[in-house]
PDB file of C-alpha atoms and ligand atoms in Angstrom:
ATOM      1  CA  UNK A 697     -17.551   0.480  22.379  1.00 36.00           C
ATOM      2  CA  UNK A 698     -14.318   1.805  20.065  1.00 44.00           C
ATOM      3  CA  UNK A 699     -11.975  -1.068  20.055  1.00 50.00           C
ATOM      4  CA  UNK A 700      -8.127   0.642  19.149  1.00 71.00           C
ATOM      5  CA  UNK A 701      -5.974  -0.803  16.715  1.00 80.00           C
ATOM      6  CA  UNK A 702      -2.493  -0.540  17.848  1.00 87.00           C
ATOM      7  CA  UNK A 703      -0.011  -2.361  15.281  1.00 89.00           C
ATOM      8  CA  UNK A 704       3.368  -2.788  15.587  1.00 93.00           C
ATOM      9  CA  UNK A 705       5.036  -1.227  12.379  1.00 94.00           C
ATOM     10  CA  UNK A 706       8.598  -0.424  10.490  1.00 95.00           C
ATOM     11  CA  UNK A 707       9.162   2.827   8.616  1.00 96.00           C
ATOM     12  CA  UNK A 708      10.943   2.785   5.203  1.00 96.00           C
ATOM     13  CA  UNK A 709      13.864   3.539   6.687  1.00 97.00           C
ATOM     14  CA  UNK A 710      13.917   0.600   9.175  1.00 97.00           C
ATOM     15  CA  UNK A 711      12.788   2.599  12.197  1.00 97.00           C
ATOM     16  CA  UNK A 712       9.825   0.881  14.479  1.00 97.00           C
ATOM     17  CA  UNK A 713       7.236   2.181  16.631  1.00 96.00           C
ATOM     18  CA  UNK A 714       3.724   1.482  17.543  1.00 94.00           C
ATOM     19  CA  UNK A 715       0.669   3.584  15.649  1.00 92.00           C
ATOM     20  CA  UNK A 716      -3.453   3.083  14.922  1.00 87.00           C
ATOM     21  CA  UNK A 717      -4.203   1.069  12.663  1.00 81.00           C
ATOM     22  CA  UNK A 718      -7.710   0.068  11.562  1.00 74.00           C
ATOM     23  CA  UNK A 719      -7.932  -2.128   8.374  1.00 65.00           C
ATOM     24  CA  UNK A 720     -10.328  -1.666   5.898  1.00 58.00           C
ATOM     25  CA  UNK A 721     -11.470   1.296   7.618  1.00 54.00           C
ATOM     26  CA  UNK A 722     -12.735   2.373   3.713  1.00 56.00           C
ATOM     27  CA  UNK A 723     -13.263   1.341   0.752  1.00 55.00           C
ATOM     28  CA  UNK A 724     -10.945   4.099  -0.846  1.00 57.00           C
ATOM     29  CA  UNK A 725      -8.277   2.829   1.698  1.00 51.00           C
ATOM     30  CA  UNK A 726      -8.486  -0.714   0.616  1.00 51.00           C
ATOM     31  CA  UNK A 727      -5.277  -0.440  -1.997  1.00 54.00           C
ATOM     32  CA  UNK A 728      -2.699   0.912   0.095  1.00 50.00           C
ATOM     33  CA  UNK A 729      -3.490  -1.888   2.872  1.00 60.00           C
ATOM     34  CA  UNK A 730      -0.519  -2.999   3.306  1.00 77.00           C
ATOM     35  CA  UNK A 731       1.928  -0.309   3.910  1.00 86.00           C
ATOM     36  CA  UNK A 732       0.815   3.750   4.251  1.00 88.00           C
ATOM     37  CA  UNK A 733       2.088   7.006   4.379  1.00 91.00           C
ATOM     38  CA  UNK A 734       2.384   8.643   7.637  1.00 93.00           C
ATOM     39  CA  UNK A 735       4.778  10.532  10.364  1.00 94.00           C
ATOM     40  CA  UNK A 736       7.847   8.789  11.634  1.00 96.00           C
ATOM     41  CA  UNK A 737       8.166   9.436  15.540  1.00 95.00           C
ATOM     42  CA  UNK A 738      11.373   7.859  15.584  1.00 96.00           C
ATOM     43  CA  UNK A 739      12.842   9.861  12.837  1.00 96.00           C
ATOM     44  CA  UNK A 740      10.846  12.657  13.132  1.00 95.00           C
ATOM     45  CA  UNK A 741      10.019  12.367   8.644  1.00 97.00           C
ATOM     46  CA  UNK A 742       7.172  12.151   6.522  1.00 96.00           C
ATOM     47  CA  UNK A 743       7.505   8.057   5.349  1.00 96.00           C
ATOM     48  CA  UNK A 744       5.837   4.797   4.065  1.00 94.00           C
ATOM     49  CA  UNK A 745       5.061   2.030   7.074  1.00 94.00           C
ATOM     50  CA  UNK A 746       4.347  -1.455   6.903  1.00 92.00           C
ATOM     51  CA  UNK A 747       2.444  -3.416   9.860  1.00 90.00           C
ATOM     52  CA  UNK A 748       4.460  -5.813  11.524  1.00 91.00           C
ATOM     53  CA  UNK A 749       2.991  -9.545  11.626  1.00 86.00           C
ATOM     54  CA  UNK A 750       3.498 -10.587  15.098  1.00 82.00           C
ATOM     55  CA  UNK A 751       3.381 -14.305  14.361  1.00 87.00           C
ATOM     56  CA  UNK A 752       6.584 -13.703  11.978  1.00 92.00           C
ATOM     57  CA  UNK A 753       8.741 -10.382  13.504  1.00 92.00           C
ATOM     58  CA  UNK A 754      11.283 -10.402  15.361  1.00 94.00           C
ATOM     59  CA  UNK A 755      10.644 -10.195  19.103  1.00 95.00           C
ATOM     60  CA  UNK A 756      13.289  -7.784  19.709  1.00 96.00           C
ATOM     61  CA  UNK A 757      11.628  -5.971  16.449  1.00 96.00           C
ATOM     62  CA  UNK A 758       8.347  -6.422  18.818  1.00 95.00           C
ATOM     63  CA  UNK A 759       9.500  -5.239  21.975  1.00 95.00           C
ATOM     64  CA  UNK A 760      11.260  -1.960  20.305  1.00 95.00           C
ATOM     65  CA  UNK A 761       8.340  -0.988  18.457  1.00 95.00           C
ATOM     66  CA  UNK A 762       6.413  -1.026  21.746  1.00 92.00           C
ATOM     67  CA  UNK A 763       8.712   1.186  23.157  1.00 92.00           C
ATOM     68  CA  UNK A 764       7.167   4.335  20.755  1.00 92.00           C
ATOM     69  CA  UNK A 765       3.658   5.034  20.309  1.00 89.00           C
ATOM     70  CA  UNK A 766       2.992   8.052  18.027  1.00 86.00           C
ATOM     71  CA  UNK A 767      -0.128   8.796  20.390  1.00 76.00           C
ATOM     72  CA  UNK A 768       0.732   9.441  23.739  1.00 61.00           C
ATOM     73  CA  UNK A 769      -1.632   8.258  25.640  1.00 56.00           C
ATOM     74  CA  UNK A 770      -2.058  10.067  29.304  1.00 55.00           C
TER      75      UNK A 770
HETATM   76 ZN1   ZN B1574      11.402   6.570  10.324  1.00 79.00          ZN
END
Protein backbone atom coordinates (compact mmCIF):
# COMPACT_ATOMS: atom_id res chain seq x y z
CA UNK A 1 0.00 0.00 0.00
CA UNK A 2 1.41 3.76 -1.18
CA UNK A 3 1.75 5.64 2.00
CA UNK A 4 1.63 9.79 0.86
CA UNK A 5 3.98 12.14 2.13
CA UNK A 6 2.30 15.35 2.74
CA UNK A 7 4.82 17.99 4.40
CA UNK A 8 4.11 21.16 5.48
CA UNK A 9 6.56 23.60 3.61
CA UNK A 10 7.64 27.53 3.08
CA UNK A 11 8.59 28.89 -0.34
CA UNK A 12 11.60 31.26 -0.69
CA UNK A 13 9.55 33.92 -0.58
CA UNK A 14 7.85 33.09 2.77
CA UNK A 15 4.65 31.71 1.28
CA UNK A 16 3.32 28.16 2.88
CA UNK A 17 1.34 25.41 1.61
CA UNK A 18 1.17 21.73 1.85
CA UNK A 19 2.95 19.42 -1.12
CA UNK A 20 4.39 15.48 -1.53
CA UNK A 21 7.15 14.89 -0.20
CA UNK A 22 8.98 11.55 -0.10
CA UNK A 23 12.59 11.63 1.31
CA UNK A 24 15.22 9.83 -0.08
CA UNK A 25 13.05 8.81 -2.78
CA UNK A 26 16.73 8.47 -4.85
CA UNK A 27 19.90 8.37 -4.58
CA UNK A 28 20.42 11.31 -7.14
CA UNK A 29 17.88 13.25 -4.91
CA UNK A 30 19.79 12.75 -1.77
CA UNK A 31 21.74 16.40 -2.00
CA UNK A 32 19.02 18.70 -2.40
CA UNK A 33 17.14 17.02 0.73
CA UNK A 34 16.53 19.67 2.42
CA UNK A 35 14.95 22.31 0.40
CA UNK A 36 13.83 21.73 -3.63
CA UNK A 37 12.74 23.40 -6.51
CA UNK A 38 9.18 23.30 -7.35
CA UNK A 39 5.75 25.38 -8.16
CA UNK A 40 4.48 27.88 -5.67
CA UNK A 41 0.53 27.54 -5.42
CA UNK A 42 0.37 30.43 -3.32
CA UNK A 43 2.31 32.66 -5.56
CA UNK A 44 1.67 31.06 -8.54
CA UNK A 45 6.17 31.06 -9.35
CA UNK A 46 8.69 28.66 -10.09
CA UNK A 47 10.73 28.63 -6.34
CA UNK A 48 12.99 26.80 -3.78
CA UNK A 49 10.88 25.08 -0.63
CA UNK A 50 11.98 23.93 2.56
CA UNK A 51 9.89 21.25 4.72
CA UNK A 52 8.56 22.56 7.73
CA UNK A 53 9.57 20.59 11.08
CA UNK A 54 6.41 20.28 12.90
CA UNK A 55 8.01 19.78 16.30
CA UNK A 56 9.67 23.43 15.79
CA UNK A 57 7.09 25.70 13.31
CA UNK A 58 4.92 27.82 14.17
CA UNK A 59 1.38 26.52 14.64
CA UNK A 60 -0.17 29.32 12.92
CA UNK A 61 2.78 28.57 10.20
CA UNK A 62 1.11 24.87 10.54
CA UNK A 63 -2.37 25.56 10.27
CA UNK A 64 -1.82 28.05 7.08
CA UNK A 65 0.17 25.70 5.24
CA UNK A 66 -2.68 23.20 5.62
CA UNK A 67 -4.91 25.48 4.20
CA UNK A 68 -3.12 24.87 0.39
CA UNK A 69 -2.32 21.64 -1.00
CA UNK A 70 -0.74 21.85 -4.50
CA UNK A 71 -2.71 18.48 -5.28
CA UNK A 72 -6.21 18.77 -5.05
CA UNK A 73 -7.39 15.95 -3.94
CA UNK A 74 -11.27 15.10 -4.99
ZN1 LIG B 1 5.72 31.27 -3.18
Amino acid sequence: MFERFDRPVRCKDGHLFTTIWVPFASAKALRLVDHRFQRCPVGHHWTSVWPLDPSTADPADLARAGEVHDIHIP
